[in-house]
Amino acid sequence: MNKPKTRRSFIKDVALVGGFSGLAACNTSRILQSESKSKLRNLKFPLAINMWDYSWLLRAYPGGGFDNWDRVLDDLQIRGYNALRIDAFPQFIAHDDNGYNSEEYDIKANKGKVLWGNKDAVTIRPQSALIKFLQKCIERNIEVGISSWFASHGTNRNLAFSGVEGLVRAWDATLKLLKENNFIDKILYVDILNEYPLWHGYQWLKDELNRLAEDPKSKPEKWDFLNSKGQKKYNKQQIDFYNKFINEVIAQLKSKWPHVDFFASQTNTLNTPWQDLDVSQFDILDIHIWMIYNYNFSKATGYFDNIHTLVKEENFEKCFSLMSSYWNANRGELQEWLEIEVQKRKNLADSHNIPIGNTEGWGAVMWMDHKDLSWDFIKEAGIMGAEVGQKFGYAFNCSSNFNHPQFKGIWNDISWHQKVTSIIKGH
């Protein structure tokens, strides 16, 4: 009779079957990278980068904000931005585990509040769209880092890839598409999975992490942003697993594309701290941070319960009033906290001799145009984040994660954008 497998034996089996065998290749990746033409290592000035996620494609319909790419890219430049981080849709470009892909996908309309992505039904052609959009960026000297949220967008594409091999195949096909169109040397970097190992749709990884949980029914991929006890919901076996997984993905991609910068962006949570991630094979660090991650700030204002969920609109006014009062009374203290947090991230980057930046921040994670909310807090936090990033030598920095045309209250304030991008670029 076969004995039931322990979590430890499961990890070993996955390592053997799933391909955690290429980690040795990582040892040469940094040497190869030092000989490459890494754009981020050769910048004359920091980049003012804007995160347009998957909205650049999913909102490319009348009224979506991205219906005219020429206009919106010109508007981006007017505001002072010279770089973008976008979703390259690798899960829609590559063949899935069953060998299927398509040139075209129908994406259903989303109901309710949709801050990013499509409200209306839309048909997308990811391969041709990516090439067309990149060409327009290159013509304007806008640098582009490609990322992946690996979301389903109402399809099952995020479920149709598994293991190290599935994610490597998705990105390899995407990079081959860029090479065929002479764009492989034009991209700024490849962010393999958004806010790894947390906010992305690569379901296989989450399922495997669940298998390693103390209580598989606990669904450890669900967490609070701030846990007052600081208790981790991921155990050592899970942490070891997601470290091995991402390093093997990088190792295999690096062996195929030695002159491309690879990494996975991160975010901050006490339950799954960014410090637990092994970044020894990363070519860049992009660790997102928001003021509302300050525990005292969030606790005193109830932001995560009342605004972050976007469903308690009746509480927006009171919560925002508390946030404004706390922000005005404790601004100096919050800036000091932010500088300490950024210093930690910079120290980590320096220890690996790699560039660092931030593509999402600096005030609140969730916000929108609403009668009971003001963009002033987001804008002021963006200025502070730009100044702190400049102080600590960020190679690229954002002013907020709401700088899309659909957020009219902040997008239309051209002078604010120009001020914050000037700070970021050191002009």
Tab-separated table of C-alpha atoms in Angstrom:
chain	number	residue	atom	x	y	z
A	1	MET	CA	0.000	0.000	0.000
A	2	ASN	CA	1.274	3.430	-0.909
A	3	LYS	CA	1.788	5.734	2.022
A	4	PRO	CA	0.051	9.131	1.864
A	5	LYS	CA	2.367	11.868	0.773
A	6	THR	CA	3.562	14.484	3.197
A	7	ARG	CA	3.850	18.120	2.161
A	8	ARG	CA	7.622	17.755	2.117
A	9	SER	CA	7.526	14.740	-0.222
A	10	PHE	CA	5.015	16.561	-2.406
A	11	ILE	CA	7.449	19.442	-2.869
A	12	LYS	CA	10.192	16.998	-3.824
A	13	ASP	CA	7.925	15.291	-6.357
A	14	VAL	CA	6.922	18.582	-7.910
A	15	ALA	CA	10.572	19.589	-8.074
A	16	LEU	CA	11.368	16.434	-10.018
A	17	VAL	CA	8.314	16.330	-12.252
A	18	GLY	CA	7.581	20.016	-12.667
A	19	GLY	CA	11.053	21.035	-13.651
A	20	PHE	CA	12.707	22.766	-10.706
A	21	SER	CA	15.921	21.433	-12.219
A	22	GLY	CA	17.134	24.456	-14.071
A	23	LEU	CA	18.020	26.582	-11.069
A	24	ALA	CA	21.693	26.076	-11.744
A	25	ALA	CA	21.206	28.042	-14.944
A	26	CYS	CA	20.349	31.046	-12.802
A	27	ASN	CA	23.907	31.187	-11.551
A	28	THR	CA	25.035	32.494	-14.911
A	29	SER	CA	22.074	34.793	-15.505
A	30	ARG	CA	23.557	37.766	-13.668
A	31	ILE	CA	26.831	37.383	-15.598
A	32	LEU	CA	24.919	37.319	-18.869
A	33	GLN	CA	22.851	40.272	-17.747
A	34	SER	CA	25.930	42.340	-16.929
A	35	GLU	CA	27.013	41.903	-20.540
A	36	SER	CA	23.607	42.810	-21.935
A	37	LYS	CA	22.151	46.075	-23.113
A	38	SER	CA	19.817	46.450	-20.168
A	39	LYS	CA	17.972	49.715	-20.615
A	40	LEU	CA	17.352	50.224	-16.924
A	41	ARG	CA	21.058	49.925	-16.157
A	42	ASN	CA	21.916	52.590	-18.703
A	43	LEU	CA	19.365	55.308	-18.044
A	44	LYS	CA	20.479	58.919	-18.085
A	45	PHE	CA	17.415	59.956	-16.092
A	46	PRO	CA	14.769	58.017	-14.134
A	47	LEU	CA	11.647	57.036	-16.040
A	48	ALA	CA	8.214	58.431	-15.201
A	49	ILE	CA	6.208	55.263	-15.727
A	50	ASN	CA	2.451	54.813	-15.954
A	51	MET	CA	0.619	51.535	-15.321
A	52	TRP	CA	-2.061	50.894	-17.955
A	53	ASP	CA	-2.422	47.191	-17.063
A	54	TYR	CA	-4.900	45.408	-19.388
A	55	SER	CA	-7.034	48.527	-19.820
A	56	TRP	CA	-5.022	49.666	-22.842
A	57	LEU	CA	-6.650	46.824	-24.819
A	58	LEU	CA	-9.847	45.918	-22.960
A	59	ARG	CA	-11.044	49.544	-22.911
A	60	ALA	CA	-10.254	50.245	-26.571
A	61	TYR	CA	-13.891	50.942	-27.436
A	62	PRO	CA	-15.855	54.219	-27.726
A	63	GLY	CA	-16.088	55.762	-24.274
A	64	GLY	CA	-13.546	53.369	-22.780
A	65	GLY	CA	-10.742	55.910	-22.749
A	66	PHE	CA	-8.403	53.954	-25.020
A	67	ASP	CA	-10.433	54.036	-28.233
A	68	ASN	CA	-7.762	56.193	-29.894
A	69	TRP	CA	-4.248	55.023	-29.028
A	70	ASP	CA	-2.557	57.880	-30.888
A	71	ARG	CA	-4.463	60.472	-28.900
A	72	VAL	CA	-4.023	58.843	-25.514
A	73	LEU	CA	-0.287	58.262	-26.047
A	74	ASP	CA	0.114	61.893	-27.054
A	75	ASP	CA	-1.768	62.848	-23.898
A	76	LEU	CA	0.583	60.635	-21.902
A	77	GLN	CA	3.570	62.533	-23.221
A	78	ILE	CA	1.954	65.912	-22.598
A	79	ARG	CA	1.697	64.897	-18.946
A	80	GLY	CA	5.391	64.086	-18.833
A	81	TYR	CA	5.393	60.298	-18.790
A	82	ASN	CA	7.998	58.505	-20.874
A	83	ALA	CA	7.331	54.879	-19.943
A	84	LEU	CA	4.446	52.414	-19.601
A	85	ARG	CA	3.801	49.123	-17.863
A	86	ILE	CA	1.188	47.094	-19.738
A	87	ASP	CA	-0.252	43.597	-19.727
A	88	ALA	CA	1.083	41.693	-22.733
A	89	PHE	CA	-1.673	39.036	-22.483
A	90	PRO	CA	0.689	36.025	-22.773
A	91	GLN	CA	-2.143	33.651	-21.794
A	92	PHE	CA	-4.036	34.794	-24.904
A	93	ILE	CA	-1.010	34.718	-27.216
A	94	ALA	CA	0.478	31.275	-26.513
A	95	HIS	CA	-0.927	27.813	-27.093
A	96	ASP	CA	-2.406	26.445	-23.885
A	97	ASP	CA	-1.725	23.023	-22.348
A	98	ASN	CA	-4.055	21.461	-24.920
A	99	GLY	CA	-2.339	23.156	-27.860
A	100	TYR	CA	-5.127	25.679	-28.450
A	101	ASN	CA	-5.028	29.385	-29.038
A	102	SER	CA	-6.845	31.887	-31.181
A	103	GLU	CA	-6.211	35.183	-32.915
A	104	GLU	CA	-9.429	36.580	-31.476
A	105	TYR	CA	-11.311	36.409	-28.177
A	106	ASP	CA	-14.712	37.735	-27.168
A	107	ILE	CA	-14.675	39.333	-23.721
A	108	LYS	CA	-18.007	39.776	-21.979
A	109	ALA	CA	-19.092	43.015	-20.331
A	110	ASN	CA	-18.381	43.377	-16.619
A	111	LYS	CA	-21.131	44.381	-14.238
A	112	GLY	CA	-20.864	46.673	-11.253
A	113	LYS	CA	-17.926	48.969	-10.551
A	114	VAL	CA	-15.104	48.374	-12.998
A	115	LEU	CA	-12.071	50.522	-12.252
A	116	TRP	CA	-9.759	48.737	-14.664
A	117	GLY	CA	-10.603	46.576	-17.649
A	118	ASN	CA	-13.764	46.576	-19.710
A	119	LYS	CA	-17.286	47.604	-18.747
A	120	ASP	CA	-18.603	46.881	-22.242
A	121	ALA	CA	-18.317	43.671	-24.241
A	122	VAL	CA	-15.258	43.742	-26.469
A	123	THR	CA	-13.504	41.543	-29.004
A	124	ILE	CA	-9.724	41.529	-28.659
A	125	ARG	CA	-6.927	40.407	-30.970
A	126	PRO	CA	-3.991	40.350	-28.546
A	127	GLN	CA	-1.200	39.483	-30.966
A	128	SER	CA	-1.830	42.157	-33.559
A	129	ALA	CA	-2.890	44.674	-30.895
A	130	LEU	CA	0.341	44.279	-28.933
A	131	ILE	CA	2.475	44.828	-32.015
A	132	LYS	CA	0.442	47.827	-33.132
A	133	PHE	CA	0.476	49.443	-29.683
A	134	LEU	CA	4.210	48.864	-29.164
A	135	GLN	CA	4.956	50.427	-32.546
A	136	LYS	CA	3.087	53.574	-31.556
A	137	CYS	CA	5.014	53.716	-28.273
A	138	ILE	CA	8.361	53.271	-30.015
A	139	GLU	CA	7.553	56.042	-32.477
A	140	ARG	CA	7.114	58.352	-29.475
A	141	ASN	CA	10.191	57.089	-27.569
A	142	ILE	CA	7.954	55.729	-24.820
A	143	GLU	CA	9.646	52.825	-23.040
A	144	VAL	CA	7.416	49.812	-22.370
A	145	GLY	CA	7.729	47.165	-19.696
A	146	ILE	CA	5.496	44.171	-20.341
A	147	SER	CA	3.728	42.432	-17.488
A	148	SER	CA	0.998	39.870	-16.920
A	149	TRP	CA	-1.939	39.746	-14.556
A	150	PHE	CA	-2.757	36.383	-16.192
A	151	ALA	CA	-6.447	37.067	-15.661
A	152	SER	CA	-9.296	35.112	-17.205
A	153	HIS	CA	-11.265	38.160	-18.376
A	154	GLY	CA	-14.345	35.975	-18.487
A	155	THR	CA	-12.649	33.106	-20.316
A	156	ASN	CA	-10.856	30.012	-19.033
A	157	ARG	CA	-7.458	30.974	-20.426
A	158	ASN	CA	-5.906	31.414	-16.993
A	159	LEU	CA	-6.917	27.834	-16.163
A	160	ALA	CA	-5.479	26.395	-19.368
A	161	PHE	CA	-1.808	26.714	-18.351
A	162	SER	CA	-0.078	24.730	-15.621
A	163	GLY	CA	3.287	24.259	-13.985
A	164	VAL	CA	6.584	25.900	-14.739
A	165	GLU	CA	6.273	24.738	-18.339
A	166	GLY	CA	2.936	26.470	-18.864
A	167	LEU	CA	4.085	29.887	-17.707
A	168	VAL	CA	7.394	29.601	-19.559
A	169	ARG	CA	5.540	28.609	-22.746
A	170	ALA	CA	3.196	31.578	-22.425
A	171	TRP	CA	6.032	34.070	-22.129
A	172	ASP	CA	8.285	32.338	-24.661
A	173	ALA	CA	5.562	32.578	-27.311
A	174	THR	CA	5.024	36.244	-26.487
A	175	LEU	CA	8.727	37.054	-26.744
A	176	LYS	CA	8.974	35.125	-30.014
A	177	LEU	CA	6.165	37.286	-31.365
A	178	LEU	CA	8.117	40.386	-30.388
A	179	LYS	CA	11.297	39.058	-31.955
A	180	GLU	CA	9.517	38.245	-35.221
A	181	ASN	CA	8.409	41.857	-35.355
A	182	ASN	CA	11.814	43.284	-34.359
A	183	PHE	CA	10.616	44.463	-30.949
A	184	ILE	CA	12.545	42.132	-28.647
A	185	ASP	CA	15.273	44.745	-28.084
A	186	LYS	CA	12.743	47.515	-27.600
A	187	ILE	CA	10.984	46.318	-24.446
A	188	LEU	CA	12.129	47.609	-21.074
A	189	TYR	CA	11.587	44.407	-19.076
A	190	VAL	CA	9.360	41.379	-18.508
A	191	ASP	CA	7.337	41.260	-15.276
A	192	ILE	CA	6.422	37.566	-15.241
A	193	LEU	CA	3.438	37.743	-12.863
A	194	ASN	CA	1.836	40.776	-11.241
A	195	GLU	CA	2.464	41.111	-7.494
A	196	TYR	CA	3.798	37.592	-7.128
A	197	PRO	CA	2.709	35.300	-5.525
A	198	LEU	CA	-0.547	37.118	-4.798
A	199	TRP	CA	-2.577	39.287	-7.192
A	200	HIS	CA	-2.592	37.360	-10.452
A	201	GLY	CA	-4.709	34.725	-12.168
A	202	TYR	CA	-2.208	31.874	-12.583
A	203	GLN	CA	-4.578	29.492	-10.833
A	204	TRP	CA	-2.307	26.456	-10.994
A	205	LEU	CA	0.132	28.101	-8.604
A	206	LYS	CA	-2.622	29.006	-6.138
A	207	ASP	CA	-3.992	25.473	-6.268
A	208	GLU	CA	-0.567	24.027	-5.509
A	209	LEU	CA	-0.100	26.444	-2.617
A	210	ASN	CA	-3.458	25.320	-1.257
A	211	ARG	CA	-2.258	21.724	-1.312
A	212	LEU	CA	0.602	22.713	0.965
A	213	ALA	CA	-1.546	24.561	3.483
A	214	GLU	CA	-1.865	23.375	7.057
A	215	ASP	CA	-5.601	23.414	6.421
A	216	PRO	CA	-6.329	23.069	2.673
A	217	LYS	CA	-9.806	24.478	3.257
A	218	SER	CA	-8.370	27.752	4.536
A	219	LYS	CA	-7.609	28.992	1.000
A	220	PRO	CA	-4.410	30.788	2.000
A	221	GLU	CA	-4.358	32.877	-1.151
A	222	LYS	CA	-7.061	34.923	0.581
A	223	TRP	CA	-5.599	37.339	3.094
A	224	ASP	CA	-6.110	40.639	4.834
A	225	PHE	CA	-3.900	43.488	3.690
A	226	LEU	CA	-2.953	44.275	7.251
A	227	ASN	CA	-3.008	41.714	10.041
A	228	SER	CA	-2.513	43.332	13.445
A	229	LYS	CA	-0.846	40.171	14.740
A	230	GLY	CA	1.517	39.971	11.790
A	231	GLN	CA	0.792	36.286	11.367
A	232	LYS	CA	1.723	34.737	8.059
A	233	LYS	CA	-0.866	32.629	6.300
A	234	TYR	CA	1.765	31.008	4.103
A	235	ASN	CA	3.857	28.359	5.870
A	236	LYS	CA	7.501	27.519	5.164
A	237	GLN	CA	6.622	24.776	2.678
A	238	GLN	CA	4.490	27.185	0.677
A	239	ILE	CA	7.152	29.872	0.729
A	240	ASP	CA	9.773	27.379	-0.440
A	241	PHE	CA	7.430	26.277	-3.200
A	242	TYR	CA	6.703	29.709	-4.652
A	243	ASN	CA	10.379	30.676	-4.418
A	244	LYS	CA	11.452	27.587	-6.351
A	245	PHE	CA	8.695	28.082	-8.890
A	246	ILE	CA	9.510	31.662	-9.830
A	247	ASN	CA	13.257	31.027	-9.901
A	248	GLU	CA	12.805	28.065	-12.226
A	249	VAL	CA	10.581	30.114	-14.547
A	250	ILE	CA	13.245	32.836	-14.672
A	251	ALA	CA	16.007	30.279	-15.210
A	252	GLN	CA	14.271	28.717	-18.197
A	253	LEU	CA	13.302	32.037	-19.746
A	254	LYS	CA	16.776	33.440	-19.174
A	255	SER	CA	18.308	30.473	-20.985
A	256	LYS	CA	16.127	31.296	-23.989
A	257	TRP	CA	16.330	35.097	-23.744
A	258	PRO	CA	19.621	35.967	-22.015
A	259	HIS	CA	19.462	39.679	-22.816
A	260	VAL	CA	16.001	40.326	-21.419
A	261	ASP	CA	15.444	41.609	-17.881
A	262	PHE	CA	13.106	39.273	-15.954
A	263	PHE	CA	11.485	39.616	-12.546
A	264	ALA	CA	8.106	39.465	-10.804
A	265	SER	CA	6.572	42.566	-9.285
A	266	GLN	CA	5.568	42.447	-5.640
A	267	THR	CA	3.283	44.098	-3.133
A	268	ASN	CA	3.175	44.479	0.624
A	269	THR	CA	1.171	42.418	3.109
A	270	LEU	CA	1.957	41.187	6.587
A	271	ASN	CA	0.472	37.784	5.819
A	272	THR	CA	2.759	37.233	2.835
A	273	PRO	CA	5.634	39.693	3.272
A	274	TRP	CA	7.612	40.714	0.215
A	275	GLN	CA	10.774	39.982	2.217
A	276	ASP	CA	9.995	36.246	2.024
A	277	LEU	CA	10.466	36.150	-1.731
A	278	ASP	CA	13.849	34.992	-3.004
A	279	VAL	CA	14.827	37.695	-5.512
A	280	SER	CA	18.397	36.520	-6.042
A	281	GLN	CA	17.671	35.820	-9.720
A	282	PHE	CA	15.634	38.972	-10.369
A	283	ASP	CA	17.064	41.580	-12.725
A	284	ILE	CA	14.856	44.360	-11.291
A	285	LEU	CA	12.769	45.068	-8.202
A	286	ASP	CA	9.303	46.617	-8.454
A	287	ILE	CA	7.751	46.450	-4.972
A	288	HIS	CA	4.474	48.366	-4.754
A	289	ILE	CA	3.620	50.422	-1.724
A	290	TRP	CA	0.777	52.686	-0.647
A	291	MET	CA	0.384	55.064	2.278
A	292	ILE	CA	-2.688	53.155	3.387
A	293	TYR	CA	-0.431	50.183	4.167
A	294	ASN	CA	0.652	52.131	7.233
A	295	TYR	CA	-1.161	50.163	9.910
A	296	ASN	CA	-2.031	53.133	12.126
A	297	PHE	CA	-3.416	55.029	9.137
A	298	SER	CA	-5.666	52.194	7.978
A	299	LYS	CA	-6.785	51.275	11.487
A	300	ALA	CA	-7.709	54.840	12.441
A	301	THR	CA	-9.716	55.447	9.277
A	302	GLY	CA	-11.283	52.097	8.376
A	303	TYR	CA	-10.165	52.441	4.761
A	304	PHE	CA	-9.990	48.710	3.976
A	305	ASP	CA	-13.471	48.060	5.338
A	306	ASN	CA	-15.223	51.094	3.893
A	307	ILE	CA	-13.554	52.304	0.687
A	308	HIS	CA	-11.263	49.541	-0.508
A	309	THR	CA	-14.142	47.116	-1.051
A	310	LEU	CA	-15.932	49.702	-3.253
A	311	VAL	CA	-19.332	48.442	-2.072
A	312	LYS	CA	-20.043	50.576	1.017
A	313	GLU	CA	-20.640	53.873	-0.714
A	314	GLU	CA	-22.768	55.084	2.179
A	315	ASN	CA	-19.563	55.055	4.285
A	316	PHE	CA	-17.329	56.821	1.774
A	317	GLU	CA	-17.912	60.323	3.099
A	318	LYS	CA	-17.182	59.518	6.752
A	319	CYS	CA	-14.194	57.347	5.915
A	320	PHE	CA	-12.689	59.923	3.600
A	321	SER	CA	-13.163	62.612	6.252
A	322	LEU	CA	-11.213	60.464	8.711
A	323	MET	CA	-8.513	59.845	6.113
A	324	SER	CA	-8.155	63.547	5.354
A	325	SER	CA	-7.895	64.432	9.023
A	326	TYR	CA	-5.334	61.727	9.731
A	327	TRP	CA	-3.316	62.617	6.632
A	328	ASN	CA	-3.166	66.310	7.509
A	329	ALA	CA	-2.300	65.669	11.156
A	330	ASN	CA	0.334	62.985	10.564
A	331	ARG	CA	1.869	63.822	7.219
A	332	GLY	CA	5.400	64.122	8.562
A	333	GLU	CA	5.141	60.858	10.425
A	334	LEU	CA	3.767	59.109	7.353
A	335	GLN	CA	6.590	60.443	5.207
A	336	GLU	CA	9.109	59.152	7.721
A	337	TRP	CA	7.411	55.739	7.640
A	338	LEU	CA	7.474	55.755	3.845
A	339	GLU	CA	11.163	56.589	3.709
A	340	ILE	CA	11.951	53.734	6.080
A	341	GLU	CA	9.966	51.323	3.886
A	342	VAL	CA	11.594	52.537	0.675
A	343	GLN	CA	15.033	52.319	2.279
A	344	LYS	CA	14.398	48.625	3.022
A	345	ARG	CA	13.547	47.996	-0.620
A	346	LYS	CA	16.542	49.965	-1.845
A	347	ASN	CA	18.853	48.029	0.472
A	348	LEU	CA	17.573	44.770	-0.999
A	349	ALA	CA	18.114	45.987	-4.556
A	350	ASP	CA	21.615	47.226	-3.728
A	351	SER	CA	22.523	43.902	-2.151
A	352	HIS	CA	21.797	42.251	-5.516
A	353	ASN	CA	23.169	45.117	-7.618
A	354	ILE	CA	19.915	45.587	-9.520
A	355	PRO	CA	17.717	48.615	-10.340
A	356	ILE	CA	14.600	49.366	-8.323
A	357	GLY	CA	11.403	51.296	-8.955
A	358	ASN	CA	7.675	51.345	-8.307
A	359	THR	CA	4.859	51.090	-10.846
A	360	GLU	CA	1.919	51.195	-8.421
A	361	GLY	CA	1.382	53.528	-5.448
A	362	TRP	CA	1.280	55.856	-3.442
A	363	GLY	CA	-1.929	56.872	-1.651
A	364	ALA	CA	-4.694	54.266	-1.742
A	365	VAL	CA	-4.981	50.992	-3.634
A	366	MET	CA	-8.627	51.532	-4.621
A	367	TRP	CA	-10.119	54.929	-5.475
A	368	MET	CA	-12.451	56.403	-8.056
A	369	ASP	CA	-14.363	59.433	-9.239
A	370	HIS	CA	-17.100	59.782	-6.630
A	371	LYS	CA	-19.046	62.651	-5.090
A	372	ASP	CA	-17.791	61.738	-1.600
A	373	LEU	CA	-14.143	61.265	-2.556
A	374	SER	CA	-11.486	63.749	-3.583
A	375	TRP	CA	-8.361	63.102	-5.605
A	376	ASP	CA	-6.371	65.574	-3.497
A	377	PHE	CA	-5.094	62.856	-1.151
A	378	ILE	CA	-4.002	60.669	-4.076
A	379	LYS	CA	-2.243	63.601	-5.711
A	380	GLU	CA	-0.450	64.718	-2.555
A	381	ALA	CA	0.686	61.175	-1.839
A	382	GLY	CA	1.916	60.941	-5.432
A	383	ILE	CA	4.094	64.010	-4.978
A	384	MET	CA	5.522	62.567	-1.761
A	385	GLY	CA	6.175	59.209	-3.434
A	386	ALA	CA	7.929	60.920	-6.327
A	387	GLU	CA	10.160	62.867	-3.949
A	388	VAL	CA	11.014	59.801	-1.873
A	389	GLY	CA	11.718	57.752	-4.989
A	390	GLN	CA	14.016	60.477	-6.287
A	391	LYS	CA	15.804	60.600	-2.918
A	392	PHE	CA	16.493	56.865	-2.930
A	393	GLY	CA	17.490	56.572	-6.572
A	394	TYR	CA	14.510	54.829	-8.137
A	395	ALA	CA	15.192	54.015	-11.784
A	396	PHE	CA	11.477	54.284	-12.581
A	397	ASN	CA	8.527	55.580	-10.618
A	398	CYS	CA	4.800	56.164	-10.912
A	399	SER	CA	2.641	58.962	-9.552
A	400	SER	CA	-0.383	56.734	-8.815
A	401	ASN	CA	-2.076	53.580	-10.097
A	402	PHE	CA	-5.071	55.579	-11.388
A	403	ASN	CA	-3.437	57.425	-14.267
A	404	HIS	CA	-5.797	56.109	-16.924
A	405	PRO	CA	-8.173	58.237	-19.022
A	406	GLN	CA	-11.196	56.629	-17.334
A	407	PHE	CA	-10.243	58.287	-14.028
A	408	LYS	CA	-11.133	61.719	-15.297
A	409	GLY	CA	-10.730	63.549	-11.988
A	410	ILE	CA	-7.010	62.865	-11.911
A	411	TRP	CA	-6.232	62.295	-15.595
A	412	ASN	CA	-7.477	65.748	-16.575
A	413	ASP	CA	-5.215	67.572	-14.086
A	414	ILE	CA	-2.382	68.063	-16.562
A	415	SER	CA	-0.388	70.471	-14.389
A	416	TRP	CA	-0.262	67.979	-11.518
A	417	HIS	CA	0.996	65.237	-13.816
A	418	GLN	CA	3.669	67.543	-15.199
A	419	LYS	CA	4.777	68.496	-11.704
A	420	VAL	CA	5.061	64.953	-10.416
A	421	THR	CA	6.738	63.576	-13.557
A	422	SER	CA	9.300	66.379	-13.405
A	423	ILE	CA	10.146	65.341	-9.863
A	424	ILE	CA	10.441	61.685	-10.865
A	425	LYS	CA	12.752	62.470	-13.782
A	426	GLY	CA	14.817	64.876	-11.708
A	427	HIS	CA	14.207	67.796	-14.036
